Amino acid sequence: MIKRVRSWWNGEQKQQTPAISKDNIPKHVAVIMDGNGRWAKRIGMPRIVGHQNGMKAVKRTAIAADELGIKYLTLFAFSTENWTRPKEEVDFLMRLPQEFLAIELDELIEKNVQVRMMGNKEHLPSYTVEALTEAIHRTEHNTGLVLNFALNYGSRLEITECMQALGRQIENGELKPEDITPDMIGNTLLSSGMPDPDLLIRTSGELRLSNFMLWQLAYSELWFTDIYWPEFKKEHLYEAVSEYQQRSRRYGGLK
């Protein structure tokens, strides 16, 4: 079980962090939370201990994102490919959203956080869906940080289903192929209603996107770290944002 030691929004100890300009905060940060199992193996513990400690990193990152003024935080929690992992591990992962929200939902509401989910609910256990549905419903009118969990999510499947939806509109005579625009595609994806990520963070030293938000990340800044996700702290998010602020986003132009 996940145990709350202190209020996770206000209880973090102050640590040294890089200087950040408030004038250039990324509006949307997406994170591939990688390395839970390897972190646990390194300390001689079962993989599930890594996932459990990974939820603590979710808390720390949400605190720091809210503190910085980041509006959207998308966390890649479980991919469509993760079902191939051992059943015991998958079952544990499916329980984590329920446990996390049971402990933290009231405080999320208090802090004006809006919970969202991006992924296919069809194959998720009922207890996982019910916990997320309750959190989404109870926070839908909140106007603070949007905490978006990518759960049972895969970008190729998302894009495929988007094309199928547009294809059905063409088949029904509601749309012409030449009328399809990038904005229309974006509004048909699961991330509809959110801006594309300005910054992608991936932990654990892996240098790939792993089928995550392939359309949406077209012009995102990418930041990779060798730190395993359970080790990820406020100063690491600040470091990523600080580097983001030093980059020039030209979107294919010369500015």
Backbone as JSON, one array per atom type, in Angstrom:
{
  "sequence": "MIKRVRSWWNGEQKQQTPAISKDNIPKHVAVIMDGNGRWAKRIGMPRIVGHQNGMKAVKRTAIAADELGIKYLTLFAFSTENWTRPKEEVDFLMRLPQEFLAIELDELIEKNVQVRMMGNKEHLPSYTVEALTEAIHRTEHNTGLVLNFALNYGSRLEITECMQALGRQIENGELKPEDITPDMIGNTLLSSGMPDPDLLIRTSGELRLSNFMLWQLAYSELWFTDIYWPEFKKEHLYEAVSEYQQRSRRYGGLK",
  "N": [[0.84, -1.19, 0.0], [0.34, 2.32, -0.6], [1.75, 4.71, 1.44], [1.02, 7.7, 3.13], [3.19, 10.0, 4.26], [3.33, 12.69, 4.83], [1.59, 15.78, 4.14], [1.37, 15.9, 0.74], [1.44, 18.02, -0.97], [2.28, 20.33, 0.3], [4.33, 19.52, 1.93], [6.95, 19.03, 1.09], [10.46, 19.15, 1.48], [12.58, 22.0, 1.24], [14.85, 22.34, -1.45], [17.98, 22.71, -3.2], [17.63, 24.26, -6.28], [17.74, 24.79, -9.85], [17.93, 28.12, -11.31], [14.98, 29.64, -12.48], [13.21, 31.24, -15.05], [10.25, 32.98, -14.8], [8.97, 33.86, -17.01], [9.01, 32.16, -19.15], [7.75, 29.54, -18.96], [7.14, 26.16, -19.64], [4.02, 25.29, -21.0], [2.82, 22.79, -21.17], [3.97, 19.8, -19.97], [5.23, 16.63, -20.62], [5.82, 13.33, -19.43], [7.78, 10.44, -19.62], [7.76, 7.97, -17.53], [10.2, 6.19, -16.52], [12.1, 3.32, -15.48], [11.46, 2.2, -13.02], [11.5, -0.57, -12.31], [14.22, -1.24, -12.71], [15.43, 0.42, -10.86], [14.49, -0.73, -8.48], [15.67, -3.27, -8.69], [18.34, -2.57, -8.5], [18.59, -1.92, -5.82], [18.1, -4.32, -4.71], [15.43, -5.2, -4.43], [11.99, -6.31, -5.07], [10.37, -5.74, -8.29], [7.91, -4.48, -7.98], [8.21, -2.84, -5.8], [9.64, -0.78, -6.86], [7.69, 0.36, -8.54], [5.9, 1.21, -6.64], [7.37, 3.16, -5.27], [7.67, 4.8, -7.39], [5.21, 6.08, -7.54], [5.43, 7.89, -5.51], [7.19, 9.63, -6.67], [5.53, 10.69, -8.6], [3.9, 12.29, -7.0], [5.81, 14.18, -6.04], [6.56, 15.39, -8.45], [4.19, 16.49, -9.4], [3.73, 18.39, -7.41], [5.94, 20.09, -7.83], [5.5, 20.89, -10.5], [3.11, 22.31, -10.29], [3.97, 24.34, -8.61], [5.75, 25.67, -10.29], [4.05, 26.69, -12.18], [3.26, 25.3, -14.38], [0.79, 24.21, -16.61], [-0.32, 21.86, -17.68], [0.29, 18.48, -17.02], [1.34, 15.56, -18.23], [1.51, 12.18, -17.67], [3.07, 9.2, -18.51], [1.76, 6.36, -17.74], [1.04, 3.65, -18.19], [1.48, 1.55, -20.89], [0.05, 0.39, -24.04], [1.55, -1.74, -24.74], [2.52, -2.78, -22.39], [1.04, -4.84, -21.33], [2.2, -7.24, -21.82], [3.9, -7.82, -19.8], [4.79, -9.67, -16.75], [1.96, -11.22, -15.16], [1.52, -10.76, -12.4], [2.89, -8.38, -11.95], [1.52, -6.63, -13.7], [-1.05, -6.72, -12.57], [-0.51, -5.47, -10.13], [0.24, -2.92, -11.01], [-2.18, -2.08, -12.05], [-3.62, -1.65, -9.77], [-2.48, 0.56, -8.63], [-3.42, 3.2, -9.51], [-5.93, 3.29, -8.22], [-5.21, 3.1, -5.48], [-3.55, 5.34, -5.21], [-5.33, 7.48, -5.81], [-7.27, 7.09, -3.88], [-5.95, 7.88, -1.6], [-5.06, 10.48, -2.22], [-7.03, 12.04, -3.54], [-8.84, 13.88, -2.26], [-7.12, 15.91, -1.49], [-6.14, 16.7, -3.95], [-8.44, 17.82, -5.01], [-8.77, 19.93, -3.2], [-6.55, 21.45, -3.89], [-7.23, 22.38, -6.34], [-6.74, 20.85, -8.6], [-7.18, 19.29, -11.73], [-8.08, 16.13, -12.76], [-7.32, 14.0, -15.42], [-7.68, 11.39, -17.91], [-5.98, 9.64, -20.43], [-6.36, 7.29, -22.75], [-7.17, 3.83, -23.5], [-9.99, 2.61, -22.07], [-11.23, 0.2, -22.23], [-10.01, -2.35, -21.77], [-9.14, -2.19, -19.21], [-9.17, -3.06, -15.69], [-12.24, -3.1, -13.78], [-12.13, -1.82, -11.28], [-10.02, -0.05, -11.57], [-10.92, 1.65, -13.59], [-13.22, 2.69, -12.36], [-12.13, 4.14, -10.18], [-10.67, 6.12, -11.53], [-12.69, 7.32, -13.03], [-14.3, 8.42, -11.01], [-12.46, 10.27, -9.93], [-12.03, 11.95, -12.15], [-14.61, 12.95, -12.56], [-15.11, 14.3, -10.12], [-13.26, 16.32, -10.18], [-13.65, 17.78, -12.44], [-14.42, 20.44, -12.83], [-12.38, 21.91, -11.8], [-9.74, 24.33, -12.0], [-7.01, 24.49, -11.93], [-3.77, 22.98, -12.06], [-3.65, 20.55, -14.62], [-3.7, 17.22, -14.32], [-2.8, 14.65, -16.1], [-3.22, 11.35, -16.83], [-1.69, 9.01, -18.85], [-2.88, 6.1, -19.61], [-2.99, 2.7, -20.34], [-2.28, 3.39, -22.93], [-1.34, 3.98, -26.28], [0.39, 5.42, -28.92], [0.33, 4.81, -31.7], [-1.97, 3.24, -31.91], [-3.82, 5.16, -31.06], [-3.6, 7.07, -33.17], [-4.39, 5.46, -35.31], [-7.08, 4.9, -34.6], [-8.05, 7.48, -34.71], [-7.81, 8.01, -37.48], [-9.63, 6.12, -38.41], [-12.01, 7.14, -37.34], [-12.23, 9.59, -38.72], [-12.36, 8.51, -41.27], [-14.84, 7.23, -41.18], [-16.5, 9.44, -41.13], [-16.04, 10.44, -43.67], [-17.03, 8.31, -45.18], [-19.72, 8.5, -44.51], [-20.42, 10.76, -45.79], [-20.03, 13.14, -44.5], [-17.7, 14.5, -44.54], [-14.99, 15.58, -46.59], [-12.04, 14.17, -48.06], [-10.08, 16.11, -48.69], [-10.68, 18.08, -46.92], [-9.58, 17.49, -44.52], [-7.48, 18.53, -41.94], [-4.39, 19.34, -40.17], [-5.14, 20.42, -37.67], [-7.7, 19.36, -37.37], [-7.14, 16.64, -37.15], [-5.64, 16.7, -34.77], [-7.65, 17.49, -33.01], [-9.13, 15.22, -32.93], [-7.7, 13.33, -31.7], [-6.77, 11.63, -28.59], [-5.77, 13.48, -26.87], [-7.17, 15.76, -27.25], [-8.2, 19.08, -26.62], [-6.11, 19.79, -25.07], [-3.0, 21.59, -25.22], [-0.22, 20.77, -27.41], [2.6, 19.0, -26.02], [5.14, 21.07, -24.67], [7.51, 20.31, -23.64], [9.19, 17.26, -23.31], [10.02, 14.82, -20.99], [12.17, 12.15, -20.25], [13.02, 9.55, -18.13], [15.66, 7.4, -16.81], [17.64, 6.97, -18.72], [17.08, 5.96, -21.23], [16.73, 6.57, -24.74], [14.43, 7.12, -26.44], [11.04, 7.34, -27.83], [9.06, 5.48, -27.43], [6.44, 4.91, -28.47], [4.81, 7.01, -27.65], [2.71, 9.69, -27.69], [3.18, 10.46, -30.44], [2.3, 12.07, -32.58], [1.74, 14.47, -31.24], [4.17, 15.26, -30.19], [5.69, 16.46, -32.13], [7.07, 18.96, -32.33], [8.12, 19.24, -29.83], [10.4, 19.98, -27.16], [13.0, 17.83, -26.14], [14.11, 16.1, -23.28], [16.4, 14.17, -21.63], [17.31, 11.99, -18.97], [19.58, 10.15, -16.88], [18.64, 9.43, -14.44], [16.64, 7.24, -12.52], [13.07, 6.8, -12.46], [11.87, 6.59, -9.75], [13.73, 8.1, -8.36], [13.4, 10.66, -9.16], [13.17, 14.08, -8.61], [12.15, 17.33, -7.36], [14.25, 19.1, -8.08], [15.18, 17.95, -10.42], [13.1, 18.28, -12.26], [13.12, 21.06, -12.34], [15.66, 21.41, -13.41], [15.28, 20.34, -15.98], [13.37, 22.16, -17.0], [14.85, 24.5, -16.84], [16.85, 24.0, -18.75], [15.2, 23.79, -20.99], [14.4, 26.44, -21.2], [16.67, 27.61, -22.17], [16.83, 26.92, -24.77], [16.15, 27.52, -28.28], [13.16, 27.71, -29.82], [12.23, 27.11, -32.94], [10.48, 26.02, -34.73], [10.87, 25.07, -37.33], [11.47, 27.4, -38.66], [13.53, 30.39, -38.93], [13.83, 32.04, -36.78]],
  "CA": [[0.0, 0.0, 0.0], [1.05, 3.59, -0.59], [1.54, 5.38, 2.72], [1.28, 9.13, 3.11], [3.97, 10.39, 5.43], [3.01, 14.08, 5.11], [0.84, 16.4, 3.05], [2.3, 15.81, -0.38], [1.52, 19.27, -1.72], [2.98, 21.37, 1.05], [5.29, 18.97, 2.88], [8.27, 18.75, 0.55], [11.54, 19.96, 2.01], [13.2, 22.88, 0.27], [16.12, 21.84, -1.93], [18.63, 23.56, -4.17], [17.08, 24.05, -7.61], [18.25, 25.77, -10.81], [17.16, 29.34, -11.48], [13.96, 29.52, -13.51], [12.51, 32.46, -15.41], [8.79, 32.81, -14.81], [8.46, 34.37, -18.28], [9.07, 31.14, -20.21], [7.43, 28.25, -18.38], [6.39, 25.31, -20.58], [2.61, 25.15, -20.62], [2.5, 21.36, -21.08], [5.12, 18.91, -19.82], [4.9, 15.21, -20.66], [6.9, 12.56, -18.81], [7.85, 8.98, -19.7], [8.27, 7.61, -16.19], [10.88, 4.93, -16.81], [13.18, 2.86, -14.62], [11.02, 1.72, -11.7], [12.0, -1.93, -12.07], [15.68, -1.24, -12.61], [15.76, 1.03, -9.58], [14.24, -1.74, -7.45], [16.69, -4.31, -8.83], [19.61, -2.02, -8.04], [18.63, -1.95, -4.36], [17.82, -5.68, -4.29], [14.02, -5.33, -4.07], [11.13, -6.7, -6.19], [10.01, -4.66, -9.2], [6.73, -3.75, -7.51], [8.68, -1.79, -4.89], [9.98, 0.34, -7.73], [6.45, 1.01, -8.97], [5.34, 1.87, -5.46], [8.15, 4.38, -5.06], [7.4, 5.67, -8.54], [4.04, 6.9, -7.23], [5.91, 9.02, -4.7], [7.76, 10.59, -7.62], [4.39, 11.37, -9.19], [3.53, 13.34, -6.05], [6.82, 15.23, -6.04], [6.56, 16.08, -9.73], [2.98, 17.3, -9.45], [3.98, 19.53, -6.54], [6.89, 21.0, -8.48], [4.87, 21.44, -11.69], [2.16, 23.32, -9.83], [4.77, 25.45, -8.08], [6.33, 26.39, -11.43], [3.02, 27.29, -13.03], [2.95, 24.42, -15.51], [-0.67, 24.04, -16.64], [-0.67, 20.47, -18.01], [1.33, 17.48, -16.74], [0.9, 14.26, -18.72], [2.4, 11.13, -17.18], [2.88, 7.93, -19.2], [1.66, 5.43, -16.62], [0.94, 2.25, -18.63], [1.32, 1.54, -22.34], [-0.67, -0.74, -24.61], [2.5, -2.85, -24.84], [2.89, -3.25, -21.06], [0.26, -6.02, -20.97], [3.03, -8.44, -21.99], [4.69, -8.03, -18.59], [4.22, -10.73, -15.89], [0.62, -10.9, -14.66], [1.6, -10.21, -11.05], [3.3, -6.98, -12.05], [0.43, -5.89, -14.32], [-2.11, -6.59, -11.57], [-0.08, -4.46, -9.16], [0.17, -1.63, -11.68], [-3.59, -1.71, -12.2], [-4.12, -1.23, -8.45], [-1.84, 1.8, -8.19], [-4.28, 4.4, -9.6], [-6.95, 3.21, -7.19], [-4.59, 3.41, -4.2], [-3.08, 6.72, -5.26], [-6.46, 8.4, -5.76], [-7.94, 6.92, -2.59], [-5.19, 8.65, -0.61], [-4.74, 11.86, -2.6], [-8.06, 12.76, -4.29], [-9.37, 15.03, -1.52], [-6.14, 17.0, -1.54], [-6.13, 17.18, -5.33], [-9.6, 18.71, -5.12], [-8.45, 21.12, -2.41], [-5.53, 22.23, -4.58], [-7.8, 22.83, -7.62], [-6.18, 20.03, -9.68], [-8.13, 18.56, -12.57], [-7.55, 14.83, -13.18], [-7.79, 13.47, -16.71], [-7.06, 10.15, -18.34], [-5.83, 9.51, -21.88], [-6.06, 5.9, -23.05], [-8.3, 2.95, -23.79], [-10.53, 2.05, -20.83], [-11.94, -1.06, -22.51], [-9.34, -3.53, -21.23], [-8.72, -1.96, -17.83], [-10.06, -3.63, -14.66], [-13.33, -2.2, -13.38], [-11.76, -0.99, -10.12], [-9.17, 1.02, -12.06], [-11.79, 2.59, -14.32], [-14.1, 3.36, -11.4], [-11.35, 5.12, -9.43], [-10.35, 7.23, -12.41], [-13.94, 7.99, -13.38], [-14.67, 9.25, -9.86], [-11.52, 11.4, -9.84], [-12.3, 12.85, -13.28], [-15.9, 13.6, -12.31], [-15.05, 15.19, -8.96], [-12.32, 17.42, -10.42], [-13.83, 18.28, -13.81], [-14.59, 21.89, -12.86], [-11.2, 22.56, -11.25], [-9.09, 25.17, -13.01], [-5.57, 24.54, -11.7], [-2.97, 22.01, -12.8], [-4.3, 19.39, -15.22], [-2.88, 16.03, -14.12], [-3.33, 13.77, -17.14], [-2.57, 10.04, -16.82], [-1.77, 8.19, -20.06], [-3.04, 4.75, -19.05], [-3.34, 1.83, -21.46], [-2.16, 4.32, -24.05], [-0.34, 3.75, -27.32], [0.17, 6.47, -29.9], [-0.05, 4.26, -33.0], [-3.39, 2.88, -31.81], [-4.54, 6.43, -31.01], [-3.64, 7.64, -34.52], [-5.21, 4.55, -36.12], [-8.49, 5.12, -34.27], [-8.36, 8.81, -35.22], [-8.03, 7.87, -38.92], [-10.88, 5.38, -38.59], [-13.12, 8.05, -37.06], [-12.34, 10.5, -39.86], [-12.8, 7.7, -42.4], [-16.29, 7.01, -41.08], [-17.15, 10.69, -41.53], [-15.97, 10.49, -45.13], [-17.95, 7.29, -45.68], [-21.09, 8.98, -44.29], [-20.63, 11.98, -46.55], [-19.94, 14.3, -43.6], [-16.36, 15.08, -44.66], [-14.22, 15.26, -47.79], [-10.63, 13.96, -47.7], [-9.31, 17.34, -48.8], [-11.04, 18.96, -45.82], [-8.84, 17.1, -43.32], [-6.36, 19.42, -41.62], [-3.69, 18.93, -38.94], [-5.93, 20.77, -36.49], [-8.8, 18.39, -37.27], [-6.56, 15.41, -36.62], [-5.32, 16.96, -33.37], [-8.89, 17.55, -32.23], [-9.74, 13.89, -32.9], [-6.84, 12.5, -30.86], [-7.16, 11.53, -27.19], [-5.28, 14.68, -26.18], [-7.98, 16.91, -27.65], [-8.48, 20.0, -25.52], [-4.84, 20.17, -24.44], [-1.96, 21.94, -26.19], [0.85, 19.79, -27.54], [3.65, 19.22, -25.01], [6.3, 21.91, -24.97], [8.7, 19.63, -23.13], [9.1, 15.84, -22.95], [11.08, 14.32, -20.1], [12.22, 10.69, -20.08], [14.0, 9.12, -17.14], [16.32, 6.08, -16.86], [18.72, 6.9, -19.7], [16.63, 5.49, -22.55], [16.65, 7.69, -25.68], [13.39, 6.84, -27.44], [9.71, 7.83, -27.48], [8.28, 4.32, -26.98], [5.04, 4.95, -28.9], [4.14, 7.97, -26.77], [2.31, 10.99, -28.22], [4.03, 10.66, -31.61], [1.8, 13.24, -33.31], [1.77, 15.66, -30.4], [5.55, 15.63, -29.84], [6.38, 16.84, -33.36], [7.97, 20.09, -32.1], [8.44, 19.34, -28.41], [11.79, 19.87, -26.73], [13.2, 16.55, -25.48], [15.12, 16.14, -22.21], [16.62, 12.82, -21.11], [18.17, 11.9, -17.79], [19.89, 8.8, -16.42], [17.96, 9.2, -13.16], [15.46, 6.38, -12.55], [11.89, 7.56, -12.06], [11.69, 6.74, -8.3], [14.69, 9.08, -7.83], [13.12, 11.96, -9.78], [12.78, 15.05, -7.59], [11.86, 18.7, -7.78], [15.38, 19.74, -8.75], [15.32, 17.39, -11.76], [12.13, 18.98, -13.09], [13.64, 22.42, -12.51], [16.79, 21.32, -14.34], [14.73, 20.16, -17.32], [12.74, 23.41, -17.42], [15.93, 25.47, -17.03], [17.45, 23.74, -20.06], [14.18, 24.17, -21.97], [14.4, 27.9, -21.34], [17.87, 28.02, -22.88], [16.72, 26.5, -26.16], [15.4, 28.38, -29.19], [12.14, 26.92, -30.53], [12.07, 27.79, -34.23], [9.37, 25.38, -35.47], [11.23, 24.97, -38.74], [11.82, 28.71, -39.19], [14.89, 30.9, -38.67], [13.83, 33.02, -35.69]],
  "C": [[0.88, 1.25, 0.0], [0.73, 4.3, 0.71], [1.88, 6.86, 2.59], [1.99, 9.49, 4.41], [3.63, 11.81, 5.85], [2.14, 14.58, 3.97], [1.75, 16.53, 1.84], [2.37, 17.1, -1.18], [2.4, 20.29, -1.01], [4.15, 20.85, 1.87], [6.67, 18.7, 2.35], [9.32, 19.69, 1.15], [12.15, 20.81, 0.9], [14.57, 22.35, -0.13], [16.68, 22.83, -2.94], [18.07, 23.24, -5.56], [17.65, 25.1, -8.55], [17.35, 27.0, -10.89], [16.21, 29.19, -12.66], [13.36, 30.89, -13.77], [11.01, 32.19, -15.48], [8.17, 33.26, -16.13], [8.4, 33.31, -19.38], [8.88, 29.75, -19.62], [6.7, 27.39, -19.42], [4.96, 25.12, -20.09], [2.25, 23.7, -20.37], [3.8, 20.56, -21.02], [4.61, 17.47, -19.8], [6.1, 14.42, -20.15], [6.72, 11.07, -19.1], [8.55, 8.52, -18.43], [8.91, 6.22, -16.27], [11.92, 4.61, -15.74], [12.76, 2.37, -13.25], [11.61, 0.36, -11.36], [13.5, -1.99, -11.89], [16.15, -0.6, -11.31], [15.59, 0.01, -8.46], [15.3, -2.84, -7.49], [18.02, -3.83, -8.27], [19.73, -2.07, -6.51], [18.21, -3.32, -3.81], [16.39, -5.93, -3.86], [13.2, -5.78, -5.28], [10.72, -5.49, -7.03], [8.84, -3.83, -8.67], [7.1, -2.65, -6.51], [9.08, -0.56, -5.69], [8.75, 1.1, -8.19], [5.82, 1.78, -7.82], [6.06, 3.19, -5.18], [8.0, 5.35, -6.23], [6.19, 6.56, -8.31], [4.43, 8.08, -6.35], [6.54, 10.09, -5.6], [6.67, 11.34, -8.37], [3.97, 12.53, -8.29], [4.51, 14.51, -6.13], [6.77, 16.06, -7.32], [5.33, 16.95, -9.88], [3.12, 18.55, -8.59], [4.84, 20.56, -7.27], [6.28, 21.65, -9.72], [3.89, 22.54, -11.32], [2.89, 24.56, -9.33], [5.34, 26.32, -9.2], [5.29, 27.12, -12.27], [2.78, 26.52, -14.31], [1.45, 24.12, -15.47], [-1.08, 22.58, -16.86], [0.53, 19.57, -17.72], [0.78, 16.12, -17.15], [1.94, 13.21, -18.35], [2.06, 9.81, -17.86], [2.93, 6.82, -18.16], [1.65, 3.97, -17.04], [0.65, 2.25, -20.12], [0.52, 0.33, -22.8], [0.25, -1.96, -24.76], [2.84, -3.46, -23.47], [2.11, -4.48, -20.61], [1.08, -7.3, -21.09], [3.9, -8.72, -20.77], [4.05, -9.13, -17.73], [2.91, -10.29, -15.25], [0.66, -10.27, -13.27], [1.95, -8.73, -11.08], [2.19, -6.13, -12.65], [-0.7, -5.67, -13.32], [-1.76, -5.52, -10.54], [-0.19, -3.06, -9.76], [-1.27, -1.14, -11.82], [-4.21, -1.24, -10.88], [-3.59, 0.15, -8.04], [-2.73, 3.04, -8.36], [-5.35, 4.44, -8.53], [-6.38, 3.62, -5.83], [-4.16, 4.87, -4.14], [-4.24, 7.7, -5.08], [-7.23, 8.29, -4.45], [-7.26, 7.77, -1.52], [-5.19, 10.14, -0.94], [-5.88, 12.66, -3.2], [-8.58, 13.99, -3.55], [-8.41, 16.2, -1.58], [-6.0, 17.56, -2.95], [-7.28, 18.17, -5.55], [-9.33, 20.02, -4.4], [-7.49, 22.04, -3.15], [-5.95, 22.6, -6.0], [-7.22, 22.08, -8.82], [-7.31, 19.33, -10.43], [-7.47, 17.27, -13.06], [-8.17, 14.44, -14.52], [-7.1, 12.14, -16.98], [-7.07, 10.1, -19.86], [-5.44, 8.07, -22.18], [-7.34, 5.12, -23.28], [-8.77, 2.28, -22.51], [-11.04, 0.62, -21.0], [-11.32, -2.26, -21.81], [-8.85, -3.34, -19.79], [-9.67, -2.63, -16.85], [-11.09, -2.61, -14.21], [-12.92, -1.29, -12.23], [-10.83, 0.15, -10.54], [-10.0, 2.09, -12.74], [-12.66, 3.38, -13.34], [-13.36, 4.44, -10.61], [-11.04, 6.35, -10.29], [-11.6, 8.02, -12.77], [-14.4, 8.91, -12.25], [-13.78, 10.49, -9.77], [-11.78, 12.42, -10.94], [-13.58, 13.63, -13.02], [-15.78, 14.64, -11.19], [-14.12, 16.39, -9.18], [-12.58, 18.14, -11.74], [-13.97, 19.8, -13.89], [-13.41, 22.64, -12.24], [-10.42, 23.26, -12.36], [-7.58, 25.29, -12.82], [-4.82, 23.56, -12.59], [-3.84, 20.88, -13.35], [-3.33, 18.21, -15.12], [-3.46, 14.92, -14.99], [-2.54, 12.45, -17.15], [-2.78, 9.34, -18.16], [-1.73, 6.73, -19.62], [-3.64, 3.84, -20.1], [-3.37, 2.66, -22.75], [-1.06, 3.87, -25.0], [-0.62, 4.69, -28.47], [-0.24, 5.92, -31.27], [-1.52, 3.84, -33.01], [-4.25, 4.15, -31.8], [-4.7, 7.03, -32.41], [-4.5, 6.78, -35.44], [-6.69, 4.8, -35.87], [-8.95, 6.51, -34.73], [-8.66, 8.73, -36.73], [-9.33, 7.12, -39.21], [-12.08, 6.28, -38.37], [-13.32, 9.04, -38.2], [-12.82, 9.76, -41.1], [-14.3, 7.45, -42.38], [-17.05, 8.28, -41.47], [-17.14, 10.86, -43.04], [-16.97, 9.53, -45.74], [-19.41, 7.75, -45.57], [-21.39, 10.28, -45.04], [-20.54, 13.24, -45.71], [-18.65, 15.08, -43.81], [-15.75, 14.66, -45.98], [-12.75, 15.08, -47.4], [-9.82, 15.24, -47.72], [-9.62, 18.34, -47.69], [-10.26, 18.64, -44.54], [-7.62, 17.99, -43.14], [-5.62, 18.88, -40.4], [-4.48, 19.26, -37.68], [-7.08, 19.79, -36.29], [-8.3, 17.08, -36.7], [-6.26, 15.58, -35.13], [-6.55, 16.96, -32.49], [-9.6, 16.2, -32.14], [-8.91, 12.93, -32.04], [-7.3, 12.54, -29.4], [-6.74, 12.75, -26.38], [-6.07, 15.93, -26.55], [-8.32, 17.77, -26.44], [-7.24, 20.42, -24.76], [-3.87, 20.63, -25.53], [-0.94, 20.81, -26.3], [1.9, 20.04, -26.47], [4.74, 20.15, -25.51], [7.59, 21.16, -24.65], [8.37, 18.17, -22.81], [10.3, 15.47, -22.1], [11.01, 12.8, -20.11], [13.34, 10.35, -19.12], [14.62, 7.79, -17.53], [17.38, 5.93, -17.93], [18.32, 6.39, -21.06], [16.39, 6.7, -23.45], [15.67, 7.36, -26.8], [12.04, 7.29, -26.91], [8.76, 6.7, -27.05], [6.78, 4.47, -27.26], [4.22, 5.91, -28.04], [3.93, 9.3, -27.48], [3.1, 11.37, -29.48], [3.59, 11.86, -32.44], [2.05, 14.52, -32.51], [3.18, 16.16, -30.12], [6.35, 16.15, -31.03], [7.39, 17.96, -33.15], [8.28, 20.29, -30.62], [9.95, 19.31, -28.2], [11.92, 18.58, -25.9], [14.33, 16.67, -24.46], [15.2, 14.75, -21.59], [17.57, 12.86, -19.92], [18.41, 10.44, -17.44], [19.2, 8.44, -15.11], [16.78, 8.25, -13.37], [14.26, 7.14, -11.98], [11.69, 7.65, -10.54], [12.63, 7.75, -7.67], [14.37, 10.51, -8.27], [12.55, 12.9, -8.73], [12.55, 16.42, -8.22], [13.02, 19.3, -8.58], [15.59, 19.2, -10.16], [14.32, 18.04, -12.72], [12.61, 20.41, -13.36], [14.81, 22.43, -13.5], [16.31, 21.19, -15.78], [14.12, 21.46, -17.85], [13.81, 24.48, -17.66], [16.6, 25.26, -18.38], [16.48, 24.1, -21.18], [14.23, 25.67, -22.24], [15.63, 28.42, -22.08], [17.83, 27.65, -24.36], [15.89, 27.5, -26.97], [14.44, 27.51, -30.0], [11.77, 27.65, -31.82], [10.94, 27.2, -35.08], [9.64, 25.34, -36.99], [11.62, 26.27, -39.37], [13.23, 29.12, -38.78], [14.93, 31.84, -37.49], [14.67, 32.55, -34.53]]
}
